[in-house]
mmCIF file of C-alpha atoms and ligand atoms in Angstrom:
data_model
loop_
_atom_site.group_PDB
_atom_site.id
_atom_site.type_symbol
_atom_site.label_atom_id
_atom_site.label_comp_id
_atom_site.label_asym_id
_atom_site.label_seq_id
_atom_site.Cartn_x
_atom_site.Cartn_y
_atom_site.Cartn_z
ATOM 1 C CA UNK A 480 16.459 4.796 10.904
ATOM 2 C CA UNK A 481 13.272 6.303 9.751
ATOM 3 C CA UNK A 482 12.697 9.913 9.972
ATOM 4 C CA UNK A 483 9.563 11.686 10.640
ATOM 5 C CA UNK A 484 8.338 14.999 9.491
ATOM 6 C CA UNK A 485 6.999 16.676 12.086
ATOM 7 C CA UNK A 486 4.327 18.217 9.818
ATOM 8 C CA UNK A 487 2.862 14.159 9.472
ATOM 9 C CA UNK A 488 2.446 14.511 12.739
ATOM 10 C CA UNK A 489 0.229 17.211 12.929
ATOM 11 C CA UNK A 490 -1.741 17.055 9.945
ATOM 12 C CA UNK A 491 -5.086 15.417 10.370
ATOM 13 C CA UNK A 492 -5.957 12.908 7.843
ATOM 14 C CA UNK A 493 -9.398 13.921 7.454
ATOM 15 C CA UNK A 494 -8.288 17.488 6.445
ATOM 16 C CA UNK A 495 -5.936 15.764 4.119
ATOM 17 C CA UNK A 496 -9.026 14.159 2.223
ATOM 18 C CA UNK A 497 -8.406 10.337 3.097
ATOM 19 C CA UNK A 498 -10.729 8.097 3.152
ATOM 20 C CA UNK A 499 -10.766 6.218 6.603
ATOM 21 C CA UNK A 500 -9.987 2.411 6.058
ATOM 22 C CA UNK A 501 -11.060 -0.537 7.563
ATOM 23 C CA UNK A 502 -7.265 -2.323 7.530
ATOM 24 C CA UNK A 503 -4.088 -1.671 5.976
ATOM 25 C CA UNK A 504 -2.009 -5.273 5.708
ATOM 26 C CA UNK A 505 1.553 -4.651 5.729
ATOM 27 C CA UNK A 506 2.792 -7.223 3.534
ATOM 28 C CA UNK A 507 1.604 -9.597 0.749
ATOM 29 C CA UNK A 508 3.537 -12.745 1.302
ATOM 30 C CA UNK A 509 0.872 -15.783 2.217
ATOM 31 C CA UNK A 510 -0.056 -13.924 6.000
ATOM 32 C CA UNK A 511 -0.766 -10.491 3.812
ATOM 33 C CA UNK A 512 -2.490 -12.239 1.111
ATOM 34 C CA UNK A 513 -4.828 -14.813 3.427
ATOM 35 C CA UNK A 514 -5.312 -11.872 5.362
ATOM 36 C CA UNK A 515 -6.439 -9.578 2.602
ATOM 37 C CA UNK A 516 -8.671 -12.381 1.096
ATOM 38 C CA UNK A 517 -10.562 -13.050 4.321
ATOM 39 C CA UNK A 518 -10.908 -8.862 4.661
ATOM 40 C CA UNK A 519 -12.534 -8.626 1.806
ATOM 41 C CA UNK A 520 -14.545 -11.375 2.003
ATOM 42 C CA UNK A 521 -16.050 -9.509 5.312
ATOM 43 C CA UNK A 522 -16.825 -6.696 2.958
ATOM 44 C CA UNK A 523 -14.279 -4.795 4.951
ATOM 45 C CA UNK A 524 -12.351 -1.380 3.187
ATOM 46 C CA UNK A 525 -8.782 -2.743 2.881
ATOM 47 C CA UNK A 526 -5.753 -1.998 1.437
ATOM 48 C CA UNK A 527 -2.641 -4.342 0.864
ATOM 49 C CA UNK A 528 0.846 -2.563 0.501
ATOM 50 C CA UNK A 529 4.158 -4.731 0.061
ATOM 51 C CA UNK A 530 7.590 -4.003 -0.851
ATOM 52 C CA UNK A 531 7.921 -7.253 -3.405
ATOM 53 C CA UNK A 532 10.552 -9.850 -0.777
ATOM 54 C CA UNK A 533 8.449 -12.100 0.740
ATOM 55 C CA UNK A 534 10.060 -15.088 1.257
ATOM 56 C CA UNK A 535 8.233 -17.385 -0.292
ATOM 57 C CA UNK A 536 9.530 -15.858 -3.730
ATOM 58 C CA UNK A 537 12.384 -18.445 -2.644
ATOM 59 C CA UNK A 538 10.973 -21.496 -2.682
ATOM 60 C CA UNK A 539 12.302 -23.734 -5.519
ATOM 61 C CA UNK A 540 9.412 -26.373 -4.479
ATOM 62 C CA UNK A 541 7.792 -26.563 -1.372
ATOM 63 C CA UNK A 542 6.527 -29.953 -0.268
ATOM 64 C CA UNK A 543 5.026 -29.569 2.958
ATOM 65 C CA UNK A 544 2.130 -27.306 1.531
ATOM 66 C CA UNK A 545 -0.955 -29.144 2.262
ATOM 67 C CA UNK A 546 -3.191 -29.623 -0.813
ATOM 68 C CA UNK A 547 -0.012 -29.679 -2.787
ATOM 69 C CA UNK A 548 1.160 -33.563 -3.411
ATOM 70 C CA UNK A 549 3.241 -32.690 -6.009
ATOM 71 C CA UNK A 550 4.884 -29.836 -4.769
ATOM 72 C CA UNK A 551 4.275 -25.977 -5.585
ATOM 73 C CA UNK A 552 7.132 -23.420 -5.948
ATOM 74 C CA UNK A 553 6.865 -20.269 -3.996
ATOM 75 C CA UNK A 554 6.469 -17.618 -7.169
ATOM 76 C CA UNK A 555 3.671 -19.680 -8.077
ATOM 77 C CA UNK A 556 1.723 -19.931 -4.800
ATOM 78 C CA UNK A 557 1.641 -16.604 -4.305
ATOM 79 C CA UNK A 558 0.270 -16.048 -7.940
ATOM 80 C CA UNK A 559 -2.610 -18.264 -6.772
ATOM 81 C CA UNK A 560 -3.120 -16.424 -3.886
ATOM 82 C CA UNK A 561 -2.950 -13.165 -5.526
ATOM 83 C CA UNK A 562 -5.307 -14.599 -8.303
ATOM 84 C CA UNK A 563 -7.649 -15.183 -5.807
ATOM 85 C CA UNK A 564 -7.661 -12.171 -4.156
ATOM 86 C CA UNK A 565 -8.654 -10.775 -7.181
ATOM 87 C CA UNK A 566 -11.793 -12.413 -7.308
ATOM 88 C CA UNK A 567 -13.112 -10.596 -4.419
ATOM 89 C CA UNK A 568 -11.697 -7.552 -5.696
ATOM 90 C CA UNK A 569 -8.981 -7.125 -3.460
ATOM 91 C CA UNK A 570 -5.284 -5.869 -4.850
ATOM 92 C CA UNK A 571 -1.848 -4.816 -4.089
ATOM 93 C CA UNK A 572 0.069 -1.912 -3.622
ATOM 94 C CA UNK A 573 3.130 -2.384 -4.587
ATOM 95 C CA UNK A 574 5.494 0.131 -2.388
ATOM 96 C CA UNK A 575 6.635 0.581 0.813
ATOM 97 C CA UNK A 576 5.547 1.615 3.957
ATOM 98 C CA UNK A 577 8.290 3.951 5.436
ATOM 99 C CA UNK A 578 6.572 4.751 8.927
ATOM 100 C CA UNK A 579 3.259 4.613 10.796
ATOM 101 C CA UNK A 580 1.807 7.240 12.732
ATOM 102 C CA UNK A 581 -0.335 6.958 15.927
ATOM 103 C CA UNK A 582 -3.597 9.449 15.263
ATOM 104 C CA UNK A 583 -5.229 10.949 18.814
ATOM 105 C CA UNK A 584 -8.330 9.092 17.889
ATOM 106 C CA UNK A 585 -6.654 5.938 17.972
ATOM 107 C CA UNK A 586 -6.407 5.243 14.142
ATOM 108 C CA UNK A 587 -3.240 5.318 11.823
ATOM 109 C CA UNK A 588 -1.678 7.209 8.635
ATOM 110 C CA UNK A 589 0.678 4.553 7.185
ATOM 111 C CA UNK A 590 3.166 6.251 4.995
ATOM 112 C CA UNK A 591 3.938 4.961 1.677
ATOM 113 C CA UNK A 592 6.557 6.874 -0.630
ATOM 114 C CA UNK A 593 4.209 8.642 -2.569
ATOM 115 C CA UNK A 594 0.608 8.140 -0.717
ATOM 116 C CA UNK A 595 -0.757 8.044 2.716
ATOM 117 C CA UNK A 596 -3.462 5.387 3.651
ATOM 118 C CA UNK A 597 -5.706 6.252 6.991
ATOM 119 C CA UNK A 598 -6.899 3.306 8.925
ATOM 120 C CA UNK A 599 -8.708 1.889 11.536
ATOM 121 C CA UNK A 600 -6.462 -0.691 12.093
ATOM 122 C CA UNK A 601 -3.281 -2.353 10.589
ATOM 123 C CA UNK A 602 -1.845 -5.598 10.480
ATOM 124 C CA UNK A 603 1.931 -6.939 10.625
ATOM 125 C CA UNK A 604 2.903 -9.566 7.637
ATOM 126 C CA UNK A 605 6.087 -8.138 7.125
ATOM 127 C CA UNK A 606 8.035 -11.269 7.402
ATOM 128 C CA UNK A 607 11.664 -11.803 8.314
ATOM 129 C CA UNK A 608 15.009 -11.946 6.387
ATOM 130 C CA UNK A 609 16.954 -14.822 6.515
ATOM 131 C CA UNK A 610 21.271 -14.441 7.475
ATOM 132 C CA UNK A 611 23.107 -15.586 4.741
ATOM 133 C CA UNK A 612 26.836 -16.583 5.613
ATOM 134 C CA UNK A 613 28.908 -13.996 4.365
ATOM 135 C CA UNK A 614 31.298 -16.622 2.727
ATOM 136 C CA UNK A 615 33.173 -16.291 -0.900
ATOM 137 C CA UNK A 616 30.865 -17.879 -3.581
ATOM 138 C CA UNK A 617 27.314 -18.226 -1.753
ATOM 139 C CA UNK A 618 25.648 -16.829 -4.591
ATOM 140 C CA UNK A 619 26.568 -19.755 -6.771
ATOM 141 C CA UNK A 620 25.241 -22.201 -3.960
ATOM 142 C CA UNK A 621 22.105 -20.053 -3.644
ATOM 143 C CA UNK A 622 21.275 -20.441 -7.441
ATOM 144 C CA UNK A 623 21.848 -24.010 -7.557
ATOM 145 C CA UNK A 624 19.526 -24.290 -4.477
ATOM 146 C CA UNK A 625 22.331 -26.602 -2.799
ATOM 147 C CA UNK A 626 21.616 -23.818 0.208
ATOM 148 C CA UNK A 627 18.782 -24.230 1.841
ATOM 149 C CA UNK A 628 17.245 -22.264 4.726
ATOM 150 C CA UNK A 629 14.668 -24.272 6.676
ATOM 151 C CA UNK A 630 15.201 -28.121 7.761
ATOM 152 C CA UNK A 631 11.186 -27.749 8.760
ATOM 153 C CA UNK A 632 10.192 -27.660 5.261
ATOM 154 C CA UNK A 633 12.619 -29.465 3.165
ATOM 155 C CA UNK A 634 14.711 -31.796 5.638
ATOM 156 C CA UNK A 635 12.925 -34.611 4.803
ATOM 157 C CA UNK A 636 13.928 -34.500 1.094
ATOM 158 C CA UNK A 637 17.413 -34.948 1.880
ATOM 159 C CA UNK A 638 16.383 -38.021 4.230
ATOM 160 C CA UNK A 639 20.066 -40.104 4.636
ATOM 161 C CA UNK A 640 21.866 -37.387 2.357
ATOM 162 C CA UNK A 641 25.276 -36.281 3.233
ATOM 163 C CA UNK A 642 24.298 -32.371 4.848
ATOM 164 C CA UNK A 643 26.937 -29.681 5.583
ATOM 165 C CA UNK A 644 25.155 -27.349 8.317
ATOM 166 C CA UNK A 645 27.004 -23.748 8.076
ATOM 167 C CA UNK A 646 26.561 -22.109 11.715
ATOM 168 C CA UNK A 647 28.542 -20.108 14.151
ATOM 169 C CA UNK A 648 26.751 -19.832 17.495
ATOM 170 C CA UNK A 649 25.352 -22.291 19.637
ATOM 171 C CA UNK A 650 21.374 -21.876 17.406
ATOM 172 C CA UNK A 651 23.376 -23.399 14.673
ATOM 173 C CA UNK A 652 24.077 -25.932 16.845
ATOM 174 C CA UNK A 653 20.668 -26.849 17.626
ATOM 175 C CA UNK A 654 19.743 -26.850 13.960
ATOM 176 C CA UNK A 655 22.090 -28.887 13.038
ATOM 177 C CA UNK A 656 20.768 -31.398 15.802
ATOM 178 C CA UNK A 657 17.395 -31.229 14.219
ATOM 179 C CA UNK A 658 18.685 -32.225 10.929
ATOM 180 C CA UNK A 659 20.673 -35.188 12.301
ATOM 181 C CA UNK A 660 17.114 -36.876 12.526
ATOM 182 C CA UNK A 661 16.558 -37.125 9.156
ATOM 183 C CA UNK A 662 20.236 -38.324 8.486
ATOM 184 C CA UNK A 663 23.324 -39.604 10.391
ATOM 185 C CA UNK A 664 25.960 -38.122 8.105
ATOM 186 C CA UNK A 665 25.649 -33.621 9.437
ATOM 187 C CA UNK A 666 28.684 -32.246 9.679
ATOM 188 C CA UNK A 667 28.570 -28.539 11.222
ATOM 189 C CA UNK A 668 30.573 -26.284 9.458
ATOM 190 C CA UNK A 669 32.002 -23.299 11.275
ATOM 191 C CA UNK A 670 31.869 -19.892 9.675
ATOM 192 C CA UNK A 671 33.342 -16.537 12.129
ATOM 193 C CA UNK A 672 31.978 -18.070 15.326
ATOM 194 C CA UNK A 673 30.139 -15.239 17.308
ATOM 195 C CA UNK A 674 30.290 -17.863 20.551
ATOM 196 C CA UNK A 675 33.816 -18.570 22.328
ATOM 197 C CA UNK A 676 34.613 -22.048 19.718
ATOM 198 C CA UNK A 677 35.459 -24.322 23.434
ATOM 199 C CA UNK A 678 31.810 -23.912 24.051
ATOM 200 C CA UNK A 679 30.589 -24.664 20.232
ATOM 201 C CA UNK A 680 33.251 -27.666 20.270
ATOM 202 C CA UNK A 681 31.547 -28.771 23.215
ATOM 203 C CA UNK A 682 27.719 -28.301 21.794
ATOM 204 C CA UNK A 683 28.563 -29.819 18.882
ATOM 205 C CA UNK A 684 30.331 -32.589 20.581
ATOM 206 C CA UNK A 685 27.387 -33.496 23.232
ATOM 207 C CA UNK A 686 24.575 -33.018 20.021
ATOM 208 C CA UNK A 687 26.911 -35.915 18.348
ATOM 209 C CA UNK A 688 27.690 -33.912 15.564
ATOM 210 C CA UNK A 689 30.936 -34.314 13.265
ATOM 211 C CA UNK A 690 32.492 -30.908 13.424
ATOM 212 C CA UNK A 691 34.369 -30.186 10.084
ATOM 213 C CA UNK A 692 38.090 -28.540 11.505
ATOM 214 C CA UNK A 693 38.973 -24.591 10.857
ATOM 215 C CA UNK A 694 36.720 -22.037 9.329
ATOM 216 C CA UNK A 695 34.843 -21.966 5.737
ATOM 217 C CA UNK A 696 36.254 -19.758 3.455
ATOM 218 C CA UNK A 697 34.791 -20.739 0.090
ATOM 219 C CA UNK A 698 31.589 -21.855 -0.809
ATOM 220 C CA UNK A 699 31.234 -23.746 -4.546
ATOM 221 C CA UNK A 700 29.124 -26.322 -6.960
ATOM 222 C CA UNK A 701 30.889 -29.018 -8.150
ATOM 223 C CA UNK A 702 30.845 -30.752 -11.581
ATOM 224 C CA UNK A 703 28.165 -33.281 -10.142
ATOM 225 C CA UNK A 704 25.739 -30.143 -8.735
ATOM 226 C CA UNK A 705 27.392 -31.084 -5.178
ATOM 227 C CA UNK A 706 27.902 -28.335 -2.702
ATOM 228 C CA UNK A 707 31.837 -28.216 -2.080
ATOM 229 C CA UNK A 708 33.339 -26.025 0.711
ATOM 230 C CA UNK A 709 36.749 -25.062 1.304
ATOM 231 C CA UNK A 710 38.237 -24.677 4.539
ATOM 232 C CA UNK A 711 40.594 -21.952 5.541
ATOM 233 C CA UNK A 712 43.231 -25.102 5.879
ATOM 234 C CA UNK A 713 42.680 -25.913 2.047
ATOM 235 C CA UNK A 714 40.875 -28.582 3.016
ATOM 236 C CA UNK A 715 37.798 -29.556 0.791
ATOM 237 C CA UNK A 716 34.148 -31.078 1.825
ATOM 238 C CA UNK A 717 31.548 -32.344 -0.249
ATOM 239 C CA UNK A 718 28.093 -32.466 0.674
ATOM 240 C CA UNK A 719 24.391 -33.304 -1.025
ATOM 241 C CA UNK A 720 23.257 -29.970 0.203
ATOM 242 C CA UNK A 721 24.028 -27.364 3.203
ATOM 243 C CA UNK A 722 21.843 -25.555 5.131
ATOM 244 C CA UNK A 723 22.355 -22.083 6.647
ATOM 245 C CA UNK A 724 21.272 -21.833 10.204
ATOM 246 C CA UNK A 725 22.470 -18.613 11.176
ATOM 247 C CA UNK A 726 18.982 -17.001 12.068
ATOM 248 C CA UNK A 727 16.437 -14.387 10.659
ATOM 249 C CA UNK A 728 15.951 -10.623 11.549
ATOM 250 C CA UNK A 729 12.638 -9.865 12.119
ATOM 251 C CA UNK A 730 10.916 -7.052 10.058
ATOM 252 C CA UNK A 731 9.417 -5.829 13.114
ATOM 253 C CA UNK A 732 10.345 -2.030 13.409
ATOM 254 C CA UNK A 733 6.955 -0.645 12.420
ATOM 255 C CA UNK A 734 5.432 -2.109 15.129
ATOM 256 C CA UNK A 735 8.329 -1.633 17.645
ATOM 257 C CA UNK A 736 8.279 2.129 16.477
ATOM 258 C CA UNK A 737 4.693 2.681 17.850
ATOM 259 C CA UNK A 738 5.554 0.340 21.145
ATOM 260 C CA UNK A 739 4.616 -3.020 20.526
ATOM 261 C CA UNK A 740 6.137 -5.197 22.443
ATOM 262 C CA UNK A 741 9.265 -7.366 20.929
ATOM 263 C CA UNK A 742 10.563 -10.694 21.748
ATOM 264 C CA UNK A 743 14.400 -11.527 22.654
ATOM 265 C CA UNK A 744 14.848 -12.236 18.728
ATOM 266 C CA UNK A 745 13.173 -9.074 18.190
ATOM 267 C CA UNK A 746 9.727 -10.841 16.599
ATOM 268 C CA UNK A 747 6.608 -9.265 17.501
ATOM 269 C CA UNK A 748 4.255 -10.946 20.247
ATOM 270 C CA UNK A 749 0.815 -11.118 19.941
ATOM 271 C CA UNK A 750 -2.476 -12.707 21.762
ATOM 272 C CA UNK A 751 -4.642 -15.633 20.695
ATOM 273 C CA UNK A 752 -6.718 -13.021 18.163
ATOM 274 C CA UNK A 753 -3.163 -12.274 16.398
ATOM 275 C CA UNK A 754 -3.267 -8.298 18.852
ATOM 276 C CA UNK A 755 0.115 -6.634 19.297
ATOM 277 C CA UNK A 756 0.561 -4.647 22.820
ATOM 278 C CA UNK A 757 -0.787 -1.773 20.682
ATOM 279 C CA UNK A 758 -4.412 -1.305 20.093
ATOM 280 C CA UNK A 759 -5.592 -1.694 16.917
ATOM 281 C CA UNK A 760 -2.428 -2.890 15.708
ATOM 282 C CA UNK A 761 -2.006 -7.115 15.063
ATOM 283 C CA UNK A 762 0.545 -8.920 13.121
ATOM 284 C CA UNK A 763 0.459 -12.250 11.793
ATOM 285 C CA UNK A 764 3.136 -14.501 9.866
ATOM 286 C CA UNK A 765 6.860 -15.289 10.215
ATOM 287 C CA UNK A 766 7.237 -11.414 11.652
ATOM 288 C CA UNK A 767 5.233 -12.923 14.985
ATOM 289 C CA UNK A 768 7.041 -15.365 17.333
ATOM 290 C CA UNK A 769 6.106 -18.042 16.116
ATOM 291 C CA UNK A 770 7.733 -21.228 13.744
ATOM 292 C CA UNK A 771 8.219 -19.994 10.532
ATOM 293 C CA UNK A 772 6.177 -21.785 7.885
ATOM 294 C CA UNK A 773 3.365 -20.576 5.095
ATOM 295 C CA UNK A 774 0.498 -22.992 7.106
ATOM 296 C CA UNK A 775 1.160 -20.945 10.324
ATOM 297 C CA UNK A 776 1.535 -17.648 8.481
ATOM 298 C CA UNK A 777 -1.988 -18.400 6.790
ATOM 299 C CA UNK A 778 -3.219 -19.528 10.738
ATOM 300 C CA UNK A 779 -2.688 -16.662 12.170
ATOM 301 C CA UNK A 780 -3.562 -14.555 8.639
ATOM 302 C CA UNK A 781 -7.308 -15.772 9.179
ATOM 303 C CA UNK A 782 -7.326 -15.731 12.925
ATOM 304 C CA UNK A 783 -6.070 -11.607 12.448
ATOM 305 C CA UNK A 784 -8.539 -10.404 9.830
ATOM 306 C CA UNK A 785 -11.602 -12.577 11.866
ATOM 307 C CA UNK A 786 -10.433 -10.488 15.394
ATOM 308 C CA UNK A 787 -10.374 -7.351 13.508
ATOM 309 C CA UNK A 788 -14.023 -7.690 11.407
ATOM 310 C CA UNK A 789 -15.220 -8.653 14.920
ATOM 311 C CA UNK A 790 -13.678 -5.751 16.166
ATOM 312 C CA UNK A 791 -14.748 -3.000 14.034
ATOM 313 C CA UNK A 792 -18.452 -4.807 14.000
ATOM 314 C CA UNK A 793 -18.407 -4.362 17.902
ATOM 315 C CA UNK A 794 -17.252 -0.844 17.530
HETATM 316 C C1 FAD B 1070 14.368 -20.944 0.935
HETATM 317 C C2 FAD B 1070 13.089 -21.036 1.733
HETATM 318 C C3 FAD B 1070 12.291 -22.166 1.602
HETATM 319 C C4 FAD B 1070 11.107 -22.264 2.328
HETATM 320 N N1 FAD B 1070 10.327 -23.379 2.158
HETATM 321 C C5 FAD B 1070 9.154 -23.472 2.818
HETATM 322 C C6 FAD B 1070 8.324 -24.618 2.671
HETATM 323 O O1 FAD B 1070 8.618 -25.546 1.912
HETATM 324 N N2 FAD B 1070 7.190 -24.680 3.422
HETATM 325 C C7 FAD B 1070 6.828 -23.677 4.289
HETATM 326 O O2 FAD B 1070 5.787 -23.803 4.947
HETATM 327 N N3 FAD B 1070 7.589 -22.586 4.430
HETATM 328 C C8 FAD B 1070 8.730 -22.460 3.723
HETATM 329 N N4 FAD B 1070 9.518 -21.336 3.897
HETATM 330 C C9 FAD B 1070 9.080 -20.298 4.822
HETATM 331 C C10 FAD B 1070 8.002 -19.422 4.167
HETATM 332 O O3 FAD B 1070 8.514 -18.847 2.988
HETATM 333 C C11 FAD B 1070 7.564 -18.343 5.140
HETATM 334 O O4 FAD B 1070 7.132 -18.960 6.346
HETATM 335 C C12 FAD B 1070 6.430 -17.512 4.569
HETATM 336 O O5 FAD B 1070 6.800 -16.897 3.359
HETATM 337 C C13 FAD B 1070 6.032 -16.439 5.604
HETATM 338 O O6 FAD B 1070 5.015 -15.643 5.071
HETATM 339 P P1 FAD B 1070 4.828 -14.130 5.572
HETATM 340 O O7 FAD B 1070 3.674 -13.639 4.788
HETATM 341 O O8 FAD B 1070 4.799 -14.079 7.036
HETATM 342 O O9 FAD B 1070 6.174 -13.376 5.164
HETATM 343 P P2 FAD B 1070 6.823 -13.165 3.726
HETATM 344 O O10 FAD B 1070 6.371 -14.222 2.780
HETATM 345 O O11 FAD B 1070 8.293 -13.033 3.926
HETATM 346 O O12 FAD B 1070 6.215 -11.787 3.219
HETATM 347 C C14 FAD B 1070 6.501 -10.582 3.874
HETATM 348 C C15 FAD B 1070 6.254 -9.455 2.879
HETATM 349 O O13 FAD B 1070 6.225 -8.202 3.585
HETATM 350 C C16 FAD B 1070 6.853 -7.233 2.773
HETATM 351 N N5 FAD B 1070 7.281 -6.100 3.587
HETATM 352 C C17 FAD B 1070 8.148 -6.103 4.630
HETATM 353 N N6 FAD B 1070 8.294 -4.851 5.114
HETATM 354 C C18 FAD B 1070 7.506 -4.048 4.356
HETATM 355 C C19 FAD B 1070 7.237 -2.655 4.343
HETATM 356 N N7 FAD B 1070 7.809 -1.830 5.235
HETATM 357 N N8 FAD B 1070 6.395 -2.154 3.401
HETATM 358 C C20 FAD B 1070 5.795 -2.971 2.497
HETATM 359 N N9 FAD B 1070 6.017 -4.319 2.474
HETATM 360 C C21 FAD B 1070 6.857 -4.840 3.383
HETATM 361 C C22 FAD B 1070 8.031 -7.984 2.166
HETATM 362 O O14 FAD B 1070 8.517 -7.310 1.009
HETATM 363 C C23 FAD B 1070 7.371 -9.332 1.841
HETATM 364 O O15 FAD B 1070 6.835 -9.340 0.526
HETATM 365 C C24 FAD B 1070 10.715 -21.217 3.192
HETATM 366 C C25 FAD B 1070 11.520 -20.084 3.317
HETATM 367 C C26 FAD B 1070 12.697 -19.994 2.595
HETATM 368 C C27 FAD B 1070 13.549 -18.757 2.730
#
């Protein structure tokens, strides 16, 4: 849990010598970085801070990436993002932001380890972090990319493919479902189920899924680059690929920390114009609820910075 100084909260930025911003963007994965390039291009006084795990760092290849027809890996989008940014002058901080106070007048200091910033407004692209299943040997699958997070964005690579889905409540369930339509042959594989198993036996039993017996306990690459798990009966499974679908934990606490208001799975909620519950205060990218994907993140990037250069122009 953060702690706050009390003295942050009394100082007064101005007497601290900042220099009152337009924006601070939380974030530089593709919300923060569409954001920041639109901000700029108003003209508008921002700064970019991000802590360096955006998500899109793991992308082997994405495919779904408009304008891409051959693909793009993550590392490398973001360079051209960041690249672009550039052009207009606009950079990153690299840090992070430990805690955000409220000002009387309505504007922010955003805390950085070393540095304050003062703003007019801020905006959310903090992202999410994916749940990886704490199994024995994920780590190898993760480097061989035989674990994949997001049937959205890569399913339909492993069209007809033999897919292991590793879940143990009843959202793993209904990801595995989804998968089943781009193949027949999903097996869900059960890690330490979090819901009674009667009710996942039945779940996966009415989504007409083939439920793999017992509990994973080890998690390998074969000699062919298959994934292979082992079952706590001894019994082995081969598959093309496996996909985790154990959820994501929002990085929303910055925003719930000055009020703004939360949905059940803990991701922020904003309006149409990309506004938290808090004034001033938006948020834009997988961190909103919302479907998480870099064309949505980028959406809602230029819908935020438009709603707050129209809102500082009408201020
Ligand atoms: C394996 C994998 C494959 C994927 N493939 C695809 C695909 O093919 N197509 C697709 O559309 N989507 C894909 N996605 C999803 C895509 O990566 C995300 O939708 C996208 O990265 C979301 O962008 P974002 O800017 O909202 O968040 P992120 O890219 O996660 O960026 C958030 C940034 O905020 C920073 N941050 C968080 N808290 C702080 C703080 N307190 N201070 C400073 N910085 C902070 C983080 O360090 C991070 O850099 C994939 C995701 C994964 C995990």
């Amino acid at each position: 849990m953060t702690v706050i100084d009390i003295d942050d909260l009394i100082e007064d930025p101005k007497d601290g010598g900042l220099e009152l911003l337009d924006c601070v963007v939380v974030g530089a994965g593709p919300a923060g970085l569409t954001a920041g390039l639109y901000l700029r291009r108003f003209h508008r006084n921002v700064r970019i801070v991000d802590a360096g795990a955006s998500r899109a760092l793991q992308i082997s290849r994405s495919n779904n990436c408009p304008g891409f027809p051959s693909g793009v890996a993550g590392v490398q989008l973001l360079e051209r993002m960041v690249r672009h940014l550039r052009q207009v002058d606009g950079f990153v901080l690299h840090d992070t932001v430990s805690h955000i106070l409220r000002h009387p007048d309505d504007s922010f200091v955003v805390c950085l380890s070393h540095e304050k910033l003062w703003t007019r407004n801020v905006l959310l692209c903090t992202g999410v972090k994916d749940r990886q299943p704490d199994v024995a040997g994920v780590d190898a699958l993760v480097s061989a990319d035989l674990l994949r997070q997001c049937p959205v964005c890569d399913g339909y690579e492993f069209t007809g493919k033999h897919i292991g889905v590793i879940g143990n409540s009843l959202h793993g369930v209904k990801e595995a479902a989804f998968i089943r339509h781009f193949s027949a042959n999903v097996s869900f594989i059960e890690i330490a189920a979090k819901t009674p198993c009667t009710r996942l036996d039945v779940a996966v039993h009415s989504a007409g899924l083939h439920r793999i017996p017992g509990v994973a306990r080890h998690l390998a690459v074969d000699a062919d680059h298959k994934a292979f798990v082992t079952m706590d009966d001894g019994s082995g499974h081969r598959f093309d690929v496996l996909y985790a679908a154990l959820g994501a934990d929002p990085r929303s606490q910055l925003g719930s920390a000055l009020g703004a208001s939360v949905d059940e799975r803990g991701n922020l909620v904003t309006d149409a114009h990309s506004k938290t519950s808090v004034p001033h205060l938006y948020a834009a990218g997988d961190v909103v609820s919302a479907l998480d994907q870099i064309s949505v993140a980028v959406g809602h990037a230029a819908i935020a910075a438009t709603a707050i250069h129209n809102d500082l122009s009408s201020a």
